Amino acid sequence: MDKHTRLKVAIQKSGRLTEHSLELLTRCGLKFNRGKDQLICHGENMPLDILLVRDDDIPDLVQQDVADLGIVGINVIEEKRLAFEARGIQPLFEVLMRLDQGRCRLSIAVPDDFRYDNPQSLQGKRIATTYPNILGRFLKQHNVQAEIVTLSGAVEIAPRLGRADVICDLVSSGATLTANHLKEVAVILESQAAIIRTPVAVSPEKQDWIHRLMLRMDGIQQVKESKYILLHAPRARLEEIKRLLPGSESPTIIPLEGHPDKVVVHAVCRENVFWETLEGLKAAGASSMLVLPVEKMLN
Ligand code: ATP
Ligand code: ZN
């Protein structure tokens, strides 16, 4: 009974995606108590449980129908998808939504004194990585024969230990590479966190909750930078003022009592509103400007 009604969402137990994932669920309205070392957390106000696991296990849990949804990096999703396909297994997870977090790239990095011109420069080299399938696809696409050295971690020190000539690893700032005398030479996959789900049909109750969660998450992503702006504008310069409002669709225009030549403009701006924008609006005749944060949005 329980299996058919309570939604199971797998997230990373401890790592770069953990805080973001918990915050996202909290912002969706979920209340839960997270005990120390707990592997499962029951939602108190929604039929939803959180499974806290290693990120690499998340696609498998969705594949095995243990979890209905998972929050995990595109890098892990792609690697698993290719691994399953190589074994002739159909991957049973699909990306529902990309999230604005966990951005990084899977790149080829070489020692500072290594000359890299193009993928052919990797011909005959040993490449250390934790992503053998994605790397294998890249090499195949470029017709390069190289030896893939699959490691489970500490890839960046492989060249210094003599285990590989170059590496293929996740990069965000590049500081780790610099510290290890390596330079990034080619990006083979752009990654970010994403929500995956099983394509297998779930009960109508669960389906309804998945739908509601997706709408809420979409709203959360949209309000991130959004501002609500209110201002008075001369009717004659309305078009110019509308053009100056950053990322706003159709603002609401209301007459201003006692001022036939003026209107009140209400607009949701999808980008941050800076002082320069307000100064520009003022120069175009706007006055009484107010910028408010947007807390929730549902479309
Ligand atoms: P686990 O113990 O869960 O297996 P992990 O060591 O594999 O943890 P983390 O280092 O916490 O994982 O990274 C989790 C995810 O965060 C990565 O798979 C990737 O999608 C994303 N990420 C963002 N920036 C980086 C980065 N600079 N290096 C590594 N991962 C990054
Ligand atoms: Zn991992």
mmCIF file of C-alpha atoms and ligand atoms in Angstrom:
data_model
loop_
_atom_site.group_PDB
_atom_site.id
_atom_site.type_symbol
_atom_site.label_atom_id
_atom_site.label_comp_id
_atom_site.label_asym_id
_atom_site.label_seq_id
_atom_site.Cartn_x
_atom_site.Cartn_y
_atom_site.Cartn_z
ATOM 1 C CA MET A 1 0.000 0.000 0.000
ATOM 2 C CA ASP A 2 2.673 2.416 1.155
ATOM 3 C CA LYS A 3 4.784 1.791 -1.944
ATOM 4 C CA HIS A 4 1.950 2.963 -4.144
ATOM 5 C CA THR A 5 1.148 6.158 -2.337
ATOM 6 C CA ARG A 6 4.318 7.641 -0.833
ATOM 7 C CA LEU A 7 6.686 9.229 -3.292
ATOM 8 C CA LYS A 8 10.356 8.301 -2.818
ATOM 9 C CA VAL A 9 12.926 10.907 -3.773
ATOM 10 C CA ALA A 10 16.611 9.884 -3.771
ATOM 11 C CA ILE A 11 19.165 12.613 -3.091
ATOM 12 C CA GLN A 12 22.879 12.685 -2.247
ATOM 13 C CA LYS A 13 23.521 11.865 1.417
ATOM 14 C CA SER A 14 26.555 14.038 1.848
ATOM 15 C CA GLY A 15 28.342 16.037 -0.801
ATOM 16 C CA ARG A 16 28.055 18.988 -3.124
ATOM 17 C CA LEU A 17 24.408 18.407 -4.030
ATOM 18 C CA THR A 18 23.054 17.657 -0.546
ATOM 19 C CA GLU A 19 22.282 21.116 0.785
ATOM 20 C CA HIS A 20 20.816 22.304 -2.537
ATOM 21 C CA SER A 21 18.585 19.248 -2.793
ATOM 22 C CA LEU A 22 17.263 19.577 0.761
ATOM 23 C CA GLU A 23 16.703 23.291 0.291
ATOM 24 C CA LEU A 24 14.794 22.690 -2.918
ATOM 25 C CA LEU A 25 12.471 20.192 -1.209
ATOM 26 C CA THR A 26 11.997 22.570 1.722
ATOM 27 C CA ARG A 27 11.090 25.378 -0.654
ATOM 28 C CA CYS A 28 8.534 23.047 -2.242
ATOM 29 C CA GLY A 29 6.823 23.115 1.149
ATOM 30 C CA LEU A 30 8.111 19.811 2.538
ATOM 31 C CA LYS A 31 8.619 19.507 6.294
ATOM 32 C CA PHE A 32 10.846 16.724 7.604
ATOM 33 C CA ASN A 33 13.146 15.871 10.453
ATOM 34 C CA ARG A 34 16.619 14.893 9.384
ATOM 35 C CA GLY A 35 18.250 12.728 12.006
ATOM 36 C CA LYS A 36 21.969 12.147 11.976
ATOM 37 C CA ASP A 37 23.053 9.229 9.749
ATOM 38 C CA GLN A 38 19.465 8.604 8.749
ATOM 39 C CA LEU A 39 19.052 6.913 5.371
ATOM 40 C CA ILE A 40 15.392 7.694 5.008
ATOM 41 C CA CYS A 41 13.563 10.824 6.058
ATOM 42 C CA HIS A 42 9.767 10.862 6.204
ATOM 43 C CA GLY A 43 7.961 13.955 5.012
ATOM 44 C CA GLU A 44 5.617 15.168 7.704
ATOM 45 C CA ASN A 45 3.171 17.151 5.628
ATOM 46 C CA MET A 46 3.344 15.407 2.225
ATOM 47 C CA PRO A 47 3.268 11.726 1.204
ATOM 48 C CA LEU A 48 6.952 11.918 0.304
ATOM 49 C CA ASP A 49 10.058 10.255 1.713
ATOM 50 C CA ILE A 50 13.661 11.251 1.072
ATOM 51 C CA LEU A 51 16.270 8.523 0.508
ATOM 52 C CA LEU A 52 19.783 9.688 1.390
ATOM 53 C CA VAL A 53 22.325 7.765 -0.676
ATOM 54 C CA ARG A 54 25.587 8.083 -2.638
ATOM 55 C CA ASP A 55 25.021 10.107 -5.785
ATOM 56 C CA ASP A 56 26.299 7.274 -8.019
ATOM 57 C CA ASP A 57 23.524 5.007 -6.717
ATOM 58 C CA ILE A 58 20.686 7.397 -7.571
ATOM 59 C CA PRO A 59 20.108 6.336 -11.214
ATOM 60 C CA ASP A 60 20.206 2.652 -10.146
ATOM 61 C CA LEU A 61 17.581 3.253 -7.451
ATOM 62 C CA VAL A 62 15.293 4.853 -10.019
ATOM 63 C CA GLN A 63 16.103 2.052 -12.490
ATOM 64 C CA GLN A 64 15.112 -0.559 -9.891
ATOM 65 C CA ASP A 65 11.930 1.353 -9.024
ATOM 66 C CA VAL A 66 13.051 1.831 -5.409
ATOM 67 C CA ALA A 67 12.936 5.613 -5.897
ATOM 68 C CA ASP A 68 10.406 7.440 -8.065
ATOM 69 C CA LEU A 69 12.510 10.557 -8.449
ATOM 70 C CA GLY A 70 16.184 11.418 -7.996
ATOM 71 C CA ILE A 71 18.256 14.582 -7.898
ATOM 72 C CA VAL A 72 21.679 13.977 -9.445
ATOM 73 C CA GLY A 73 24.257 15.469 -11.814
ATOM 74 C CA ILE A 74 23.895 15.082 -15.595
ATOM 75 C CA ASN A 75 27.457 13.678 -15.501
ATOM 76 C CA VAL A 76 26.312 10.708 -13.384
ATOM 77 C CA ILE A 77 23.094 10.263 -15.407
ATOM 78 C CA GLU A 78 24.966 10.177 -18.733
ATOM 79 C CA GLU A 79 27.650 7.809 -17.463
ATOM 80 C CA LYS A 80 25.033 5.377 -16.120
ATOM 81 C CA ARG A 81 22.930 5.618 -19.245
ATOM 82 C CA LEU A 82 25.904 4.717 -21.460
ATOM 83 C CA ALA A 83 26.971 1.944 -19.052
ATOM 84 C CA PHE A 84 23.507 0.372 -19.163
ATOM 85 C CA GLU A 85 23.329 0.651 -22.944
ATOM 86 C CA ALA A 86 26.759 -0.963 -23.307
ATOM 87 C CA ARG A 87 25.383 -3.942 -21.363
ATOM 88 C CA GLY A 88 22.261 -4.072 -23.524
ATOM 89 C CA ILE A 89 20.005 -2.835 -20.709
ATOM 90 C CA GLN A 90 17.428 -0.164 -21.378
ATOM 91 C CA PRO A 91 17.978 2.762 -18.982
ATOM 92 C CA LEU A 92 14.774 3.365 -17.010
ATOM 93 C CA PHE A 93 15.304 6.950 -15.994
ATOM 94 C CA GLU A 94 14.639 10.155 -17.845
ATOM 95 C CA VAL A 95 15.467 13.780 -17.115
ATOM 96 C CA LEU A 96 12.355 15.698 -16.042
ATOM 97 C CA MET A 97 13.966 19.031 -15.294
ATOM 98 C CA ARG A 98 17.433 20.559 -15.214
ATOM 99 C CA LEU A 99 18.162 22.512 -12.043
ATOM 100 C CA ASP A 100 20.104 25.677 -11.574
ATOM 101 C CA GLN A 101 22.747 24.115 -9.321
ATOM 102 C CA GLY A 102 25.751 21.781 -9.339
ATOM 103 C CA ARG A 103 27.154 23.315 -12.506
ATOM 104 C CA CYS A 104 30.452 21.828 -13.653
ATOM 105 C CA ARG A 105 31.998 20.347 -16.776
ATOM 106 C CA LEU A 106 33.696 17.072 -17.583
ATOM 107 C CA SER A 107 36.949 18.034 -19.239
ATOM 108 C CA ILE A 108 40.212 16.701 -20.541
ATOM 109 C CA ALA A 109 43.121 18.174 -18.576
ATOM 110 C CA VAL A 110 46.787 17.709 -19.378
ATOM 111 C CA PRO A 111 50.065 18.436 -17.530
ATOM 112 C CA ASP A 112 51.254 22.035 -18.000
ATOM 113 C CA ASP A 113 54.029 20.973 -20.395
ATOM 114 C CA PHE A 114 51.843 18.652 -22.519
ATOM 115 C CA ARG A 115 51.171 19.972 -25.997
ATOM 116 C CA TYR A 116 47.473 19.649 -26.879
ATOM 117 C CA ASP A 117 46.200 20.831 -30.265
ATOM 118 C CA ASN A 118 43.061 18.729 -30.773
ATOM 119 C CA PRO A 119 41.623 15.332 -29.729
ATOM 120 C CA GLN A 120 44.219 13.607 -31.952
ATOM 121 C CA SER A 121 46.853 14.730 -29.444
ATOM 122 C CA LEU A 122 45.425 12.021 -27.158
ATOM 123 C CA GLN A 123 46.263 9.215 -29.604
ATOM 124 C CA GLY A 124 48.000 6.342 -27.780
ATOM 125 C CA LYS A 125 47.883 8.088 -24.382
ATOM 126 C CA ARG A 126 46.649 6.772 -21.038
ATOM 127 C CA ILE A 127 43.704 8.798 -19.722
ATOM 128 C CA ALA A 128 42.610 8.499 -16.076
ATOM 129 C CA THR A 129 38.927 9.053 -15.301
ATOM 130 C CA THR A 130 35.916 8.011 -13.231
ATOM 131 C CA TYR A 131 33.767 8.439 -16.367
ATOM 132 C CA PRO A 132 34.991 5.681 -18.737
ATOM 133 C CA ASN A 133 31.781 5.546 -20.780
ATOM 134 C CA ILE A 134 31.480 9.275 -21.503
ATOM 135 C CA LEU A 135 35.196 9.461 -22.246
ATOM 136 C CA GLY A 136 34.958 6.357 -24.458
ATOM 137 C CA ARG A 137 32.184 7.976 -26.488
ATOM 138 C CA PHE A 138 34.251 11.161 -26.937
ATOM 139 C CA LEU A 139 37.299 9.193 -28.108
ATOM 140 C CA LYS A 140 35.188 7.143 -30.499
ATOM 141 C CA GLN A 141 33.551 10.271 -31.946
ATOM 142 C CA HIS A 142 37.008 11.649 -32.693
ATOM 143 C CA ASN A 143 38.457 8.380 -33.894
ATOM 144 C CA VAL A 144 41.138 8.387 -31.223
ATOM 145 C CA GLN A 145 42.654 5.186 -29.820
ATOM 146 C CA ALA A 146 43.715 5.716 -26.228
ATOM 147 C CA GLU A 147 43.855 3.662 -23.045
ATOM 148 C CA ILE A 148 41.178 4.510 -20.480
ATOM 149 C CA VAL A 149 42.408 4.049 -16.901
ATOM 150 C CA THR A 150 39.294 3.837 -14.725
ATOM 151 C CA LEU A 151 39.828 5.113 -11.186
ATOM 152 C CA SER A 152 37.290 5.598 -8.401
ATOM 153 C CA GLY A 153 38.730 8.875 -7.174
ATOM 154 C CA ALA A 154 41.808 11.122 -6.866
ATOM 155 C CA VAL A 155 42.046 11.286 -10.630
ATOM 156 C CA GLU A 156 43.976 14.571 -10.579
ATOM 157 C CA ILE A 157 47.085 12.995 -9.080
ATOM 158 C CA ALA A 158 47.244 10.095 -11.570
ATOM 159 C CA PRO A 159 49.673 11.829 -13.963
ATOM 160 C CA ARG A 160 52.116 12.635 -11.145
ATOM 161 C CA LEU A 161 51.921 9.050 -9.906
ATOM 162 C CA GLY A 162 52.736 7.831 -13.408
ATOM 163 C CA ARG A 163 49.408 6.011 -13.725
ATOM 164 C CA ALA A 164 48.234 8.109 -16.678
ATOM 165 C CA ASP A 165 49.439 10.766 -19.117
ATOM 166 C CA VAL A 166 46.346 12.972 -18.946
ATOM 167 C CA ILE A 167 43.015 13.016 -17.123
ATOM 168 C CA CYS A 168 39.305 13.455 -17.790
ATOM 169 C CA ASP A 169 37.599 14.876 -14.705
ATOM 170 C CA LEU A 170 34.971 17.284 -13.364
ATOM 171 C CA VAL A 171 36.012 20.916 -13.213
ATOM 172 C CA SER A 172 34.210 23.924 -11.811
ATOM 173 C CA SER A 173 36.633 26.699 -10.845
ATOM 174 C CA GLY A 174 39.750 24.980 -12.116
ATOM 175 C CA ALA A 175 41.606 25.537 -8.824
ATOM 176 C CA THR A 176 42.170 21.805 -8.255
ATOM 177 C CA LEU A 177 43.711 21.469 -11.708
ATOM 178 C CA THR A 178 46.041 24.421 -11.189
ATOM 179 C CA ALA A 179 47.134 23.037 -7.824
ATOM 180 C CA ASN A 180 48.067 19.797 -9.587
ATOM 181 C CA HIS A 181 49.912 21.493 -12.488
ATOM 182 C CA LEU A 182 47.240 20.542 -14.974
ATOM 183 C CA LYS A 183 45.418 22.643 -17.585
ATOM 184 C CA GLU A 184 41.933 22.168 -19.006
ATOM 185 C CA VAL A 185 42.082 21.688 -22.783
ATOM 186 C CA ALA A 186 38.682 20.348 -23.898
ATOM 187 C CA VAL A 187 35.197 20.200 -22.413
ATOM 188 C CA ILE A 188 33.484 16.925 -23.213
ATOM 189 C CA LEU A 189 30.241 17.386 -21.211
ATOM 190 C CA GLU A 190 28.530 20.391 -19.599
ATOM 191 C CA SER A 191 26.796 19.306 -16.417
ATOM 192 C CA GLN A 192 24.343 20.514 -13.790
ATOM 193 C CA ALA A 193 21.988 18.857 -11.337
ATOM 194 C CA ALA A 194 18.753 17.446 -12.717
ATOM 195 C CA ILE A 195 15.627 15.612 -11.592
ATOM 196 C CA ILE A 196 15.189 12.145 -13.017
ATOM 197 C CA ARG A 197 12.164 9.911 -12.877
ATOM 198 C CA THR A 198 11.210 6.446 -13.963
ATOM 199 C CA PRO A 199 9.307 6.142 -17.255
ATOM 200 C CA VAL A 200 7.412 3.254 -15.621
ATOM 201 C CA ALA A 201 3.813 4.226 -14.799
ATOM 202 C CA VAL A 202 3.170 5.134 -11.159
ATOM 203 C CA SER A 203 -0.099 5.257 -9.234
ATOM 204 C CA PRO A 204 -2.391 8.242 -9.936
ATOM 205 C CA GLU A 205 -1.735 9.610 -6.414
ATOM 206 C CA LYS A 206 2.002 9.584 -6.994
ATOM 207 C CA GLN A 207 1.628 10.978 -10.496
ATOM 208 C CA ASP A 208 -0.367 13.857 -9.076
ATOM 209 C CA TRP A 209 2.343 14.623 -6.511
ATOM 210 C CA ILE A 210 5.088 14.446 -9.147
ATOM 211 C CA HIS A 211 3.138 16.945 -11.216
ATOM 212 C CA ARG A 212 2.651 19.286 -8.258
ATOM 213 C CA LEU A 213 6.310 19.068 -7.267
ATOM 214 C CA MET A 214 7.441 19.860 -10.809
ATOM 215 C CA LEU A 215 5.233 22.956 -10.966
ATOM 216 C CA ARG A 216 6.588 24.120 -7.620
ATOM 217 C CA MET A 217 10.215 23.479 -8.616
ATOM 218 C CA ASP A 218 9.673 25.290 -11.880
ATOM 219 C CA GLY A 219 8.263 28.242 -9.909
ATOM 220 C CA ILE A 220 11.253 28.173 -7.550
ATOM 221 C CA GLN A 221 13.695 28.263 -10.455
ATOM 222 C CA GLN A 222 11.819 31.175 -11.986
ATOM 223 C CA VAL A 223 11.698 33.372 -8.888
ATOM 224 C CA LYS A 224 15.424 33.047 -8.187
ATOM 225 C CA GLU A 225 16.359 36.372 -9.763
ATOM 226 C CA SER A 226 12.855 37.715 -10.239
ATOM 227 C CA LYS A 227 11.693 41.041 -8.844
ATOM 228 C CA TYR A 228 8.300 42.672 -8.701
ATOM 229 C CA ILE A 229 8.513 46.279 -9.753
ATOM 230 C CA LEU A 230 5.928 49.057 -9.262
ATOM 231 C CA LEU A 231 6.254 52.543 -10.715
ATOM 232 C CA HIS A 232 4.390 55.581 -11.967
ATOM 233 C CA ALA A 233 4.937 56.409 -15.638
ATOM 234 C CA PRO A 234 3.880 59.204 -17.975
ATOM 235 C CA ARG A 235 1.351 57.641 -20.383
ATOM 236 C CA ALA A 236 3.191 59.207 -23.332
ATOM 237 C CA ARG A 237 6.446 57.363 -22.555
ATOM 238 C CA LEU A 238 4.959 53.993 -21.617
ATOM 239 C CA GLU A 239 6.446 52.076 -24.552
ATOM 240 C CA GLU A 240 9.938 53.320 -23.776
ATOM 241 C CA ILE A 241 9.535 52.422 -20.100
ATOM 242 C CA LYS A 242 8.254 48.925 -20.921
ATOM 243 C CA ARG A 243 11.344 48.358 -23.039
ATOM 244 C CA LEU A 244 13.587 49.338 -20.126
ATOM 245 C CA LEU A 245 12.069 46.778 -17.730
ATOM 246 C CA PRO A 246 14.514 43.832 -17.658
ATOM 247 C CA GLY A 247 13.028 40.526 -18.762
ATOM 248 C CA SER A 248 9.409 41.422 -18.126
ATOM 249 C CA GLU A 249 6.598 40.036 -20.297
ATOM 250 C CA SER A 250 3.279 41.922 -20.303
ATOM 251 C CA PRO A 251 3.167 44.346 -17.378
ATOM 252 C CA THR A 252 -0.165 45.361 -15.816
ATOM 253 C CA ILE A 253 -1.054 49.006 -16.542
ATOM 254 C CA ILE A 254 -3.513 50.773 -14.193
ATOM 255 C CA PRO A 255 -4.752 54.382 -14.443
ATOM 256 C CA LEU A 256 -3.513 56.695 -11.690
ATOM 257 C CA GLU A 257 -6.440 58.374 -9.943
ATOM 258 C CA GLY A 258 -6.420 62.148 -10.460
ATOM 259 C CA HIS A 259 -3.567 62.043 -13.040
ATOM 260 C CA PRO A 260 -4.969 61.371 -16.530
ATOM 261 C CA ASP A 261 -1.486 61.664 -18.061
ATOM 262 C CA LYS A 262 0.016 58.991 -15.782
ATOM 263 C CA VAL A 263 -0.331 55.242 -15.217
ATOM 264 C CA VAL A 264 0.838 52.740 -12.607
ATOM 265 C CA VAL A 265 2.954 49.894 -13.974
ATOM 266 C CA HIS A 266 3.231 46.523 -12.187
ATOM 267 C CA ALA A 267 5.731 44.112 -13.719
ATOM 268 C CA VAL A 268 7.524 40.885 -12.850
ATOM 269 C CA CYS A 269 11.109 41.191 -14.020
ATOM 270 C CA ARG A 270 12.825 37.849 -14.595
ATOM 271 C CA GLU A 271 16.250 39.354 -14.064
ATOM 272 C CA ASN A 272 17.723 41.237 -11.183
ATOM 273 C CA VAL A 273 16.918 44.954 -11.154
ATOM 274 C CA PHE A 274 20.009 47.100 -10.630
ATOM 275 C CA TRP A 275 20.352 50.765 -9.657
ATOM 276 C CA GLU A 276 21.363 51.538 -13.257
ATOM 277 C CA THR A 277 18.023 50.187 -14.482
ATOM 278 C CA LEU A 278 16.127 52.401 -12.032
ATOM 279 C CA GLU A 279 18.188 55.411 -13.044
ATOM 280 C CA GLY A 280 17.379 54.693 -16.689
ATOM 281 C CA LEU A 281 13.671 54.418 -15.868
ATOM 282 C CA LYS A 282 13.800 57.686 -13.943
ATOM 283 C CA ALA A 283 15.435 59.410 -16.914
ATOM 284 C CA ALA A 284 12.517 58.128 -19.030
ATOM 285 C CA GLY A 285 10.067 59.843 -16.677
ATOM 286 C CA ALA A 286 9.227 57.049 -14.212
ATOM 287 C CA SER A 287 8.736 57.944 -10.529
ATOM 288 C CA SER A 288 7.716 56.323 -7.200
ATOM 289 C CA MET A 289 9.588 53.162 -8.085
ATOM 290 C CA LEU A 290 9.450 50.156 -5.773
ATOM 291 C CA VAL A 291 11.339 46.870 -6.270
ATOM 292 C CA LEU A 292 10.168 43.846 -4.267
ATOM 293 C CA PRO A 293 11.511 40.294 -4.043
ATOM 294 C CA VAL A 294 9.245 37.560 -5.405
ATOM 295 C CA GLU A 295 8.637 34.789 -2.916
ATOM 296 C CA LYS A 296 6.566 32.269 -4.905
ATOM 297 C CA MET A 297 5.365 31.909 -8.473
ATOM 298 C CA LEU A 298 3.005 29.319 -9.963
ATOM 299 C CA ASN A 299 2.207 29.214 -13.653
HETATM 300 P P1 ATP B 1 29.363 10.481 -3.140
HETATM 301 O O1 ATP B 1 29.957 10.138 -1.827
HETATM 302 O O2 ATP B 1 27.871 10.793 -3.002
HETATM 303 O O3 ATP B 1 29.652 9.495 -4.223
HETATM 304 P P2 ATP B 1 31.012 12.289 -4.753
HETATM 305 O O4 ATP B 1 32.363 12.484 -4.171
HETATM 306 O O5 ATP B 1 30.832 11.413 -5.931
HETATM 307 O O6 ATP B 1 30.009 11.879 -3.556
HETATM 308 P P3 ATP B 1 30.620 15.204 -4.940
HETATM 309 O O7 ATP B 1 32.044 15.602 -5.030
HETATM 310 O O8 ATP B 1 29.840 15.632 -3.736
HETATM 311 O O9 ATP B 1 30.360 13.651 -5.201
HETATM 312 O O10 ATP B 1 29.897 15.792 -6.247
HETATM 313 C C1 ATP B 1 28.554 15.518 -6.527
HETATM 314 C C2 ATP B 1 28.187 16.129 -7.853
HETATM 315 O O11 ATP B 1 28.364 17.542 -7.785
HETATM 316 C C3 ATP B 1 29.018 15.717 -9.055
HETATM 317 O O12 ATP B 1 28.632 14.474 -9.579
HETATM 318 C C4 ATP B 1 28.737 16.861 -10.006
HETATM 319 O O13 ATP B 1 27.485 16.643 -10.671
HETATM 320 C C5 ATP B 1 28.581 18.058 -9.103
HETATM 321 N N1 ATP B 1 29.776 18.962 -9.115
HETATM 322 C C6 ATP B 1 29.731 20.311 -9.266
HETATM 323 N N2 ATP B 1 30.961 20.860 -9.272
HETATM 324 C C7 ATP B 1 31.839 19.880 -9.110
HETATM 325 C C8 ATP B 1 33.265 19.823 -9.030
HETATM 326 N N3 ATP B 1 34.047 20.874 -9.131
HETATM 327 N N4 ATP B 1 33.823 18.620 -8.836
HETATM 328 C C9 ATP B 1 33.070 17.530 -8.689
HETATM 329 N N5 ATP B 1 31.707 17.522 -8.786
HETATM 330 C C10 ATP B 1 31.097 18.680 -8.998
HETATM 331 ZN ZN ZN B 2 29.800 9.845 -6.198
#
